[in-house]
PDB file of N, CA and C in Angstrom:
ATOM      1  N   UNK A   1       0.823  -1.129   0.035  1.00 65.00           N
ATOM      2  CA  UNK A   1       0.072  -0.057  -0.022  1.00 65.00           C
ATOM      3  C   UNK A   1       0.969   1.259   0.051  1.00 65.00           C
ATOM      4  N   UNK A   2       0.680   2.222  -0.816  1.00 71.00           N
ATOM      5  CA  UNK A   2       1.450   3.701  -0.771  1.00 71.00           C
ATOM      6  C   UNK A   2       1.199   4.222   0.363  1.00 71.00           C
ATOM      7  N   UNK A   3       2.369   5.156   0.814  1.00 73.00           N
ATOM      8  CA  UNK A   3       2.166   5.905   1.732  1.00 73.00           C
ATOM      9  C   UNK A   3       1.300   7.183   1.480  1.00 73.00           C
ATOM     10  N   UNK A   4       0.680   7.412   2.450  1.00 94.00           N
ATOM     11  CA  UNK A   4      -0.346   8.775   2.181  1.00 94.00           C
ATOM     12  C   UNK A   4       0.493   9.843   2.622  1.00 94.00           C
ATOM     13  N   UNK A   5      -0.052  11.408   2.238  1.00 95.00           N
ATOM     14  CA  UNK A   5       0.925  12.466   2.200  1.00 95.00           C
ATOM     15  C   UNK A   5       1.343  12.853   3.384  1.00 95.00           C
ATOM     16  N   UNK A   6       0.701  12.501   4.552  1.00 95.00           N
ATOM     17  CA  UNK A   6       0.924  12.644   6.016  1.00 95.00           C
ATOM     18  C   UNK A   6       1.901  11.723   6.324  1.00 95.00           C
ATOM     19  N   UNK A   7       1.961  10.599   5.901  1.00 94.00           N
ATOM     20  CA  UNK A   7       3.011   9.613   6.252  1.00 94.00           C
ATOM     21  C   UNK A   7       4.261  10.314   5.618  1.00 94.00           C
ATOM     22  N   UNK A   8       4.102  10.401   4.535  1.00 94.00           N
ATOM     23  CA  UNK A   8       5.497  11.307   3.698  1.00 94.00           C
ATOM     24  C   UNK A   8       5.815  12.462   4.289  1.00 94.00           C
ATOM     25  N   UNK A   9       5.146  13.371   4.882  1.00 96.00           N
ATOM     26  CA  UNK A   9       5.422  14.363   5.579  1.00 96.00           C
ATOM     27  C   UNK A   9       5.934  14.126   6.756  1.00 96.00           C
ATOM     28  N   UNK A  10       5.358  13.238   7.523  1.00 96.00           N
ATOM     29  CA  UNK A  10       6.329  12.716   8.636  1.00 96.00           C
ATOM     30  C   UNK A  10       7.646  12.212   8.503  1.00 96.00           C
ATOM     31  N   UNK A  11       8.012  11.459   7.382  1.00 96.00           N
ATOM     32  CA  UNK A  11       9.163  11.395   7.085  1.00 96.00           C
ATOM     33  C   UNK A  11      10.206  12.312   6.823  1.00 96.00           C
ATOM     34  N   UNK A  12       9.559  13.410   6.300  1.00 97.00           N
ATOM     35  CA  UNK A  12      10.119  14.367   5.589  1.00 97.00           C
ATOM     36  C   UNK A  12      10.446  15.386   6.955  1.00 97.00           C
ATOM     37  N   UNK A  13       9.681  15.296   7.885  1.00 98.00           N
ATOM     38  CA  UNK A  13       9.918  15.973   9.501  1.00 98.00           C
ATOM     39  C   UNK A  13      11.158  15.195   9.964  1.00 98.00           C
ATOM     40  N   UNK A  14      11.105  13.797  10.146  1.00 98.00           N
ATOM     41  CA  UNK A  14      11.999  13.235  10.781  1.00 98.00           C
ATOM     42  C   UNK A  14      13.544  13.491  10.263  1.00 98.00           C
ATOM     43  N   UNK A  15      13.783  13.450   8.935  1.00 98.00           N
ATOM     44  CA  UNK A  15      14.601  13.920   8.076  1.00 98.00           C
ATOM     45  C   UNK A  15      15.164  15.278   8.312  1.00 98.00           C
ATOM     46  N   UNK A  16      14.094  16.178   8.334  1.00 98.00           N
ATOM     47  CA  UNK A  16      14.657  17.671   8.781  1.00 98.00           C
ATOM     48  C   UNK A  16      15.209  17.677  10.155  1.00 98.00           C
ATOM     49  N   UNK A  17      14.647  16.822  11.241  1.00 98.00           N
ATOM     50  CA  UNK A  17      15.426  16.967  12.366  1.00 98.00           C
ATOM     51  C   UNK A  17      16.695  16.262  12.358  1.00 98.00           C
ATOM     52  N   UNK A  18      16.811  15.166  11.327  1.00 98.00           N
ATOM     53  CA  UNK A  18      18.260  14.572  11.373  1.00 98.00           C
ATOM     54  C   UNK A  18      19.057  15.857  10.730  1.00 98.00           C
ATOM     55  N   UNK A  19      18.745  16.280   9.521  1.00 97.00           N
ATOM     56  CA  UNK A  19      19.741  17.544   9.228  1.00 97.00           C
ATOM     57  C   UNK A  19      20.132  18.238  10.022  1.00 97.00           C
ATOM     58  N   UNK A  20      18.997  18.837  11.072  1.00 97.00           N
ATOM     59  CA  UNK A  20      19.346  19.771  11.729  1.00 97.00           C
ATOM     60  C   UNK A  20      20.447  19.514  12.974  1.00 97.00           C
ATOM     61  N   UNK A  21      20.260  18.235  13.501  1.00 98.00           N
ATOM     62  CA  UNK A  21      21.427  17.727  14.229  1.00 98.00           C
ATOM     63  C   UNK A  21      22.780  17.608  13.643  1.00 98.00           C
ATOM     64  N   UNK A  22      22.790  17.028  12.243  1.00 97.00           N
ATOM     65  CA  UNK A  22      23.936  16.872  11.488  1.00 97.00           C
ATOM     66  C   UNK A  22      24.616  18.176  11.160  1.00 97.00           C
ATOM     67  N   UNK A  23      23.683  19.214  10.921  1.00 96.00           N
ATOM     68  CA  UNK A  23      24.514  20.749  10.510  1.00 96.00           C
ATOM     69  C   UNK A  23      25.008  21.236  12.045  1.00 96.00           C
ATOM     70  N   UNK A  24      24.406  20.818  12.962  1.00 96.00           N
ATOM     71  CA  UNK A  24      25.091  21.420  13.942  1.00 96.00           C
ATOM     72  C   UNK A  24      26.223  20.808  14.535  1.00 96.00           C
ATOM     73  N   UNK A  25      26.300  19.460  14.486  1.00 97.00           N
ATOM     74  CA  UNK A  25      27.392  18.687  14.801  1.00 97.00           C
ATOM     75  C   UNK A  25      28.744  19.051  13.714  1.00 97.00           C
ATOM     76  N   UNK A  26      28.238  19.209  12.589  1.00 95.00           N
ATOM     77  CA  UNK A  26      29.224  19.468  11.288  1.00 95.00           C
ATOM     78  C   UNK A  26      29.920  21.186  12.039  1.00 95.00           C
ATOM     79  N   UNK A  27      28.930  22.037  12.398  1.00 94.00           N
ATOM     80  CA  UNK A  27      29.437  23.235  13.095  1.00 94.00           C
ATOM     81  C   UNK A  27      30.262  23.186  14.101  1.00 94.00           C
ATOM     82  N   UNK A  28      29.932  22.513  14.675  1.00 94.00           N
ATOM     83  CA  UNK A  28      30.869  22.140  16.425  1.00 94.00           C
ATOM     84  C   UNK A  28      32.303  21.833  15.627  1.00 94.00           C
ATOM     85  N   UNK A  29      32.348  20.862  14.826  1.00 94.00           N
ATOM     86  CA  UNK A  29      33.635  20.287  14.350  1.00 94.00           C
ATOM     87  C   UNK A  29      34.338  21.337  13.565  1.00 94.00           C
ATOM     88  N   UNK A  30      33.732  22.399  12.753  1.00 91.00           N
ATOM     89  CA  UNK A  30      34.382  23.445  12.197  1.00 91.00           C
ATOM     90  C   UNK A  30      34.911  24.520  12.771  1.00 91.00           C
ATOM     91  N   UNK A  31      34.150  24.705  14.041  1.00 91.00           N
ATOM     92  CA  UNK A  31      34.724  25.519  15.011  1.00 91.00           C
ATOM     93  C   UNK A  31      35.851  24.823  15.685  1.00 91.00           C
ATOM     94  N   UNK A  32      35.956  23.635  15.902  1.00 93.00           N
ATOM     95  CA  UNK A  32      37.407  23.211  16.562  1.00 93.00           C
ATOM     96  C   UNK A  32      38.301  23.169  15.514  1.00 93.00           C
ATOM     97  N   UNK A  33      38.049  22.992  14.192  1.00 90.00           N
ATOM     98  CA  UNK A  33      39.205  23.326  13.067  1.00 90.00           C
ATOM     99  C   UNK A  33      39.613  25.020  13.136  1.00 90.00           C
ATOM    100  N   UNK A  34      38.334  25.880  13.390  1.00 87.00           N
ATOM    101  CA  UNK A  34      38.663  27.141  13.380  1.00 87.00           C
ATOM    102  C   UNK A  34      39.776  27.365  14.466  1.00 87.00           C
ATOM    103  N   UNK A  35      39.609  27.023  15.784  1.00 88.00           N
ATOM    104  CA  UNK A  35      40.433  27.198  16.695  1.00 88.00           C
ATOM    105  C   UNK A  35      41.806  26.722  16.376  1.00 88.00           C
ATOM    106  N   UNK A  36      42.057  25.742  15.801  1.00 92.00           N
ATOM    107  CA  UNK A  36      43.374  25.109  15.410  1.00 92.00           C
ATOM    108  C   UNK A  36      43.872  26.143  14.379  1.00 92.00           C
ATOM    109  N   UNK A  37      43.165  26.660  13.221  1.00 88.00           N
ATOM    110  CA  UNK A  37      43.815  27.532  12.402  1.00 88.00           C
ATOM    111  C   UNK A  37      43.905  28.939  13.252  1.00 88.00           C
ATOM    112  N   UNK A  38      43.405  29.419  14.099  1.00 87.00           N
ATOM    113  CA  UNK A  38      43.687  30.550  14.799  1.00 87.00           C
ATOM    114  C   UNK A  38      44.919  30.245  15.544  1.00 87.00           C
ATOM    115  N   UNK A  39      45.052  29.079  16.082  1.00 91.00           N
ATOM    116  CA  UNK A  39      46.454  28.921  16.846  1.00 91.00           C
ATOM    117  C   UNK A  39      47.706  28.860  15.912  1.00 91.00           C
ATOM    118  N   UNK A  40      47.494  28.239  15.006  1.00 94.00           N
ATOM    119  CA  UNK A  40      48.392  28.200  13.732  1.00 94.00           C
ATOM    120  C   UNK A  40      48.704  29.566  12.836  1.00 94.00           C
ATOM    121  N   UNK A  41      47.899  30.444  12.866  1.00 91.00           N
ATOM    122  CA  UNK A  41      47.608  31.436  12.121  1.00 91.00           C
ATOM    123  C   UNK A  41      47.354  31.331  10.822  1.00 91.00           C
ATOM    124  N   UNK A  42      46.547  30.232  10.402  1.00 90.00           N
ATOM    125  CA  UNK A  42      45.891  30.087   9.278  1.00 90.00           C
ATOM    126  C   UNK A  42      44.711  30.782   8.896  1.00 90.00           C
ATOM    127  N   UNK A  43      44.341  30.958   7.314  1.00 87.00           N
ATOM    128  CA  UNK A  43      43.052  31.685   7.254  1.00 87.00           C
ATOM    129  C   UNK A  43      42.002  30.654   7.552  1.00 87.00           C
ATOM    130  N   UNK A  44      40.887  31.470   7.657  1.00 83.00           N
ATOM    131  CA  UNK A  44      39.554  30.876   7.632  1.00 83.00           C
ATOM    132  C   UNK A  44      39.123  29.955   6.521  1.00 83.00           C
ATOM    133  N   UNK A  45      39.277  30.854   5.470  1.00 87.00           N
ATOM    134  CA  UNK A  45      39.008  30.355   4.006  1.00 87.00           C
ATOM    135  C   UNK A  45      39.719  29.610   3.507  1.00 87.00           C
ATOM    136  N   UNK A  46      39.535  28.498   2.927  1.00 90.00           N
ATOM    137  CA  UNK A  46      40.662  27.421   2.445  1.00 90.00           C
ATOM    138  C   UNK A  46      39.930  27.095   0.843  1.00 90.00           C
ATOM    139  N   UNK A  47      40.181  27.600   0.048  1.00 93.00           N
ATOM    140  CA  UNK A  47      39.516  27.333  -1.564  1.00 93.00           C
ATOM    141  C   UNK A  47      40.003  26.092  -1.974  1.00 93.00           C
ATOM    142  N   UNK A  48      41.220  25.483  -1.593  1.00 95.00           N
ATOM    143  CA  UNK A  48      41.435  24.222  -2.175  1.00 95.00           C
ATOM    144  C   UNK A  48      40.809  23.192  -1.104  1.00 95.00           C
ATOM    145  N   UNK A  49      40.696  23.548  -0.223  1.00 94.00           N
ATOM    146  CA  UNK A  49      39.948  22.252   0.755  1.00 94.00           C
ATOM    147  C   UNK A  49      38.210  22.323   0.172  1.00 94.00           C
ATOM    148  N   UNK A  50      37.630  23.316   0.020  1.00 94.00           N
ATOM    149  CA  UNK A  50      36.207  23.764  -0.478  1.00 94.00           C
ATOM    150  C   UNK A  50      36.068  22.913  -1.851  1.00 94.00           C
ATOM    151  N   UNK A  51      37.175  23.089  -2.796  1.00 96.00           N
ATOM    152  CA  UNK A  51      37.128  22.424  -3.941  1.00 96.00           C
ATOM    153  C   UNK A  51      37.402  21.103  -3.938  1.00 96.00           C
ATOM    154  N   UNK A  52      38.047  20.424  -3.087  1.00 97.00           N
ATOM    155  CA  UNK A  52      38.057  18.992  -2.732  1.00 97.00           C
ATOM    156  C   UNK A  52      36.637  18.415  -2.203  1.00 97.00           C
ATOM    157  N   UNK A  53      36.057  19.487  -1.383  1.00 97.00           N
ATOM    158  CA  UNK A  53      34.828  18.991  -0.805  1.00 97.00           C
ATOM    159  C   UNK A  53      33.652  18.832  -1.862  1.00 97.00           C
ATOM    160  N   UNK A  54      33.691  19.850  -2.851  1.00 97.00           N
ATOM    161  CA  UNK A  54      32.717  19.890  -3.632  1.00 97.00           C
ATOM    162  C   UNK A  54      32.845  18.844  -4.841  1.00 97.00           C
ATOM    163  N   UNK A  55      33.904  18.376  -5.195  1.00 98.00           N
ATOM    164  CA  UNK A  55      34.231  17.349  -6.008  1.00 98.00           C
ATOM    165  C   UNK A  55      33.892  15.934  -5.446  1.00 98.00           C
ATOM    166  N   UNK A  56      34.206  15.803  -4.059  1.00 98.00           N
ATOM    167  CA  UNK A  56      33.960  14.635  -3.389  1.00 98.00           C
ATOM    168  C   UNK A  56      32.278  14.314  -3.237  1.00 98.00           C
ATOM    169  N   UNK A  57      31.277  15.415  -2.919  1.00 97.00           N
ATOM    170  CA  UNK A  57      30.033  15.413  -3.189  1.00 97.00           C
ATOM    171  C   UNK A  57      29.667  15.176  -4.350  1.00 97.00           C
ATOM    172  N   UNK A  58      29.879  15.633  -5.500  1.00 98.00           N
ATOM    173  CA  UNK A  58      29.641  15.705  -6.747  1.00 98.00           C
ATOM    174  C   UNK A  58      29.780  14.232  -7.168  1.00 98.00           C
ATOM    175  N   UNK A  59      30.957  13.640  -6.754  1.00 98.00           N
ATOM    176  CA  UNK A  59      31.376  12.083  -7.214  1.00 98.00           C
ATOM    177  C   UNK A  59      30.193  11.113  -6.431  1.00 98.00           C
ATOM    178  N   UNK A  60      29.949  11.475  -5.258  1.00 98.00           N
ATOM    179  CA  UNK A  60      29.089  10.678  -4.385  1.00 98.00           C
ATOM    180  C   UNK A  60      27.706  10.779  -4.548  1.00 98.00           C
ATOM    181  N   UNK A  61      27.272  12.223  -5.399  1.00 98.00           N
ATOM    182  CA  UNK A  61      25.834  12.164  -5.680  1.00 98.00           C
ATOM    183  C   UNK A  61      25.088  11.101  -6.529  1.00 98.00           C
ATOM    184  N   UNK A  62      24.070  10.488  -5.724  1.00 97.00           N
ATOM    185  CA  UNK A  62      23.359   9.549  -6.540  1.00 97.00           C
ATOM    186  C   UNK A  62      22.111  10.064  -7.443  1.00 97.00           C
ATOM    187  N   UNK A  63      21.761  11.492  -6.785  1.00 96.00           N
ATOM    188  CA  UNK A  63      20.570  12.001  -7.555  1.00 96.00           C
ATOM    189  C   UNK A  63      19.558  11.648  -6.359  1.00 96.00           C
ATOM    190  N   UNK A  64      18.331  12.386  -6.719  1.00 97.00           N
ATOM    191  CA  UNK A  64      17.779  12.983  -7.935  1.00 97.00           C
ATOM    192  C   UNK A  64      18.196  14.461  -8.083  1.00 97.00           C
ATOM    193  N   UNK A  65      18.927  15.051  -6.965  1.00 97.00           N
ATOM    194  CA  UNK A  65      19.342  16.210  -6.947  1.00 97.00           C
ATOM    195  C   UNK A  65      20.416  16.499  -8.057  1.00 97.00           C
ATOM    196  N   UNK A  66      20.512  17.415  -8.879  1.00 97.00           N
ATOM    197  CA  UNK A  66      21.803  17.269  -9.670  1.00 97.00           C
ATOM    198  C   UNK A  66      23.081  17.732  -9.003  1.00 97.00           C
ATOM    199  N   UNK A  67      24.264  17.706  -9.642  1.00 98.00           N
ATOM    200  CA  UNK A  67      25.332  17.893  -9.052  1.00 98.00           C
ATOM    201  C   UNK A  67      25.499  19.376  -8.731  1.00 98.00           C
ATOM    202  N   UNK A  68      24.832  20.514  -9.721  1.00 97.00           N
ATOM    203  CA  UNK A  68      24.987  21.901  -9.316  1.00 97.00           C
ATOM    204  C   UNK A  68      24.005  22.280  -8.216  1.00 97.00           C
ATOM    205  N   UNK A  69      23.116  21.455  -7.805  1.00 98.00           N
ATOM    206  CA  UNK A  69      22.005  21.541  -6.541  1.00 98.00           C
ATOM    207  C   UNK A  69      22.916  21.136  -5.176  1.00 98.00           C
ATOM    208  N   UNK A  70      23.521  20.011  -5.258  1.00 98.00           N
ATOM    209  CA  UNK A  70      24.240  19.420  -4.138  1.00 98.00           C
ATOM    210  C   UNK A  70      25.296  20.474  -3.785  1.00 98.00           C
ATOM    211  N   UNK A  71      26.323  21.055  -5.060  1.00 98.00           N
ATOM    212  CA  UNK A  71      27.185  21.944  -4.626  1.00 98.00           C
ATOM    213  C   UNK A  71      26.731  23.370  -4.185  1.00 98.00           C
ATOM    214  N   UNK A  72      25.397  23.714  -4.573  1.00 98.00           N
ATOM    215  CA  UNK A  72      24.863  24.989  -4.062  1.00 98.00           C
ATOM    216  C   UNK A  72      24.484  24.748  -2.374  1.00 98.00           C
ATOM    217  N   UNK A  73      24.098  23.408  -2.116  1.00 97.00           N
ATOM    218  CA  UNK A  73      23.692  23.282  -0.876  1.00 97.00           C
ATOM    219  C   UNK A  73      24.494  23.344   0.134  1.00 97.00           C
ATOM    220  N   UNK A  74      25.975  22.411  -0.321  1.00 97.00           N
ATOM    221  CA  UNK A  74      27.154  22.279   0.389  1.00 97.00           C
ATOM    222  C   UNK A  74      27.901  23.559   0.530  1.00 97.00           C
ATOM    223  N   UNK A  75      27.804  24.437  -0.455  1.00 96.00           N
ATOM    224  CA  UNK A  75      28.458  25.735  -0.414  1.00 96.00           C
ATOM    225  C   UNK A  75      27.673  26.288   0.735  1.00 96.00           C
ATOM    226  N   UNK A  76      26.344  26.447   0.956  1.00 97.00           N
ATOM    227  CA  UNK A  76      25.850  27.319   1.903  1.00 97.00           C
ATOM    228  C   UNK A  76      26.095  26.638   3.294  1.00 97.00           C
ATOM    229  N   UNK A  77      26.421  25.466   3.421  1.00 96.00           N
ATOM    230  CA  UNK A  77      26.520  24.661   4.810  1.00 96.00           C
ATOM    231  C   UNK A  77      27.964  25.373   4.965  1.00 96.00           C
ATOM    232  N   UNK A  78      28.764  25.211   4.252  1.00 95.00           N
ATOM    233  CA  UNK A  78      30.116  25.681   4.231  1.00 95.00           C
ATOM    234  C   UNK A  78      30.133  27.366   4.579  1.00 95.00           C
ATOM    235  N   UNK A  79      29.589  28.055   3.900  1.00 94.00           N
ATOM    236  CA  UNK A  79      29.303  29.263   4.229  1.00 94.00           C
ATOM    237  C   UNK A  79      29.035  29.868   5.536  1.00 94.00           C
ATOM    238  N   UNK A  80      27.980  28.982   5.963  1.00 94.00           N
ATOM    239  CA  UNK A  80      27.407  29.472   7.424  1.00 94.00           C
ATOM    240  C   UNK A  80      28.709  28.865   8.395  1.00 94.00           C
ATOM    241  N   UNK A  81      29.499  28.019   7.819  1.00 91.00           N
ATOM    242  CA  UNK A  81      30.233  27.119   9.041  1.00 91.00           C
ATOM    243  C   UNK A  81      31.489  28.222   9.024  1.00 91.00           C
ATOM    244  N   UNK A  82      31.797  28.964   7.976  1.00 89.00           N
ATOM    245  CA  UNK A  82      33.130  29.949   7.875  1.00 89.00           C
ATOM    246  C   UNK A  82      32.596  30.938   8.688  1.00 89.00           C
ATOM    247  N   UNK A  83      31.379  31.604   8.279  1.00 91.00           N
ATOM    248  CA  UNK A  83      30.743  32.740   9.379  1.00 91.00           C
ATOM    249  C   UNK A  83      30.881  32.421  10.907  1.00 91.00           C
ATOM    250  N   UNK A  84      30.385  31.253  11.303  1.00 90.00           N
ATOM    251  CA  UNK A  84      30.511  30.747  12.504  1.00 90.00           C
ATOM    252  C   UNK A  84      32.131  31.011  12.987  1.00 90.00           C
ATOM    253  N   UNK A  85      33.209  30.357  12.120  1.00 84.00           N
ATOM    254  CA  UNK A  85      34.501  30.286  12.605  1.00 84.00           C
ATOM    255  C   UNK A  85      34.752  31.860  12.823  1.00 84.00           C
ATOM    256  N   UNK A  86      34.401  32.635  11.948  1.00 83.00           N
ATOM    257  CA  UNK A  86      34.908  34.136  12.216  1.00 83.00           C
ATOM    258  C   UNK A  86      34.161  34.854  13.270  1.00 83.00           C
ATOM    259  N   UNK A  87      33.012  34.775  13.504  1.00 84.00           N
ATOM    260  CA  UNK A  87      32.452  35.184  14.727  1.00 84.00           C
ATOM    261  C   UNK A  87      33.044  34.708  16.152  1.00 84.00           C
ATOM    262  N   UNK A  88      33.499  33.329  15.892  1.00 81.00           N
ATOM    263  CA  UNK A  88      33.886  32.734  17.209  1.00 81.00           C
ATOM    264  C   UNK A  88      35.500  33.112  17.345  1.00 81.00           C
ATOM    265  N   UNK A  89      36.175  32.968  16.440  1.00 72.00           N
ATOM    266  CA  UNK A  89      37.818  33.303  16.447  1.00 72.00           C
ATOM    267  C   UNK A  89      38.147  34.722  16.494  1.00 72.00           C
ATOM    268  N   UNK A  90      37.196  35.551  15.825  1.00 70.00           N
ATOM    269  CA  UNK A  90      37.934  36.937  15.417  1.00 70.00           C
ATOM    270  C   UNK A  90      36.667  38.001  16.461  1.00 70.00           C
ATOM    271  N   UNK A  91      35.841  37.479  16.954  1.00 67.00           N
ATOM    272  CA  UNK A  91      35.064  38.257  17.724  1.00 67.00           C
ATOM    273  C   UNK A  91      34.040  39.339  16.897  1.00 67.00           C
ATOM    274  N   UNK A  92      33.700  38.810  15.634  1.00 57.00           N
ATOM    275  CA  UNK A  92      32.669  39.681  14.736  1.00 57.00           C
ATOM    276  C   UNK A  92      31.469  39.336  15.167  1.00 57.00           C
ATOM    277  N   UNK A  93      30.535  40.123  15.202  1.00 55.00           N
ATOM    278  CA  UNK A  93      29.055  39.992  15.386  1.00 55.00           C
ATOM    279  C   UNK A  93      28.404  39.236  14.394  1.00 55.00           C
ATOM    280  N   UNK A  94      27.181  38.384  14.935  1.00 56.00           N
ATOM    281  CA  UNK A  94      26.609  37.488  14.050  1.00 56.00           C
ATOM    282  C   UNK A  94      25.473  38.416  13.623  1.00 56.00           C
ATOM    283  N   UNK A  95      25.042  38.080  12.203  1.00 54.00           N
ATOM    284  CA  UNK A  95      24.134  38.828  11.481  1.00 54.00           C
ATOM    285  C   UNK A  95      22.993  38.350  11.605  1.00 54.00           C
TER     286      UNK A  95
END
């Protein structure tokens, strides 16, 4: 028997909760990296690292989202992690 719309929406809600947990775990790890970068005098922005991330996620992408969509989503997550690193390590004000 096919799922009804409420069951599908409930599954989406569960996935959204999983994403929220994962995004925050990732951000916590990015903050740890930010502290290490600060101690070592390294820049927050590392374009070579980001390029590797984008290539990895495109290669692993099974669809139905196309590679461009995946890169845009991951890019946004990285942007927010970088913003958080700057706020925490340089004392910038959150937007």
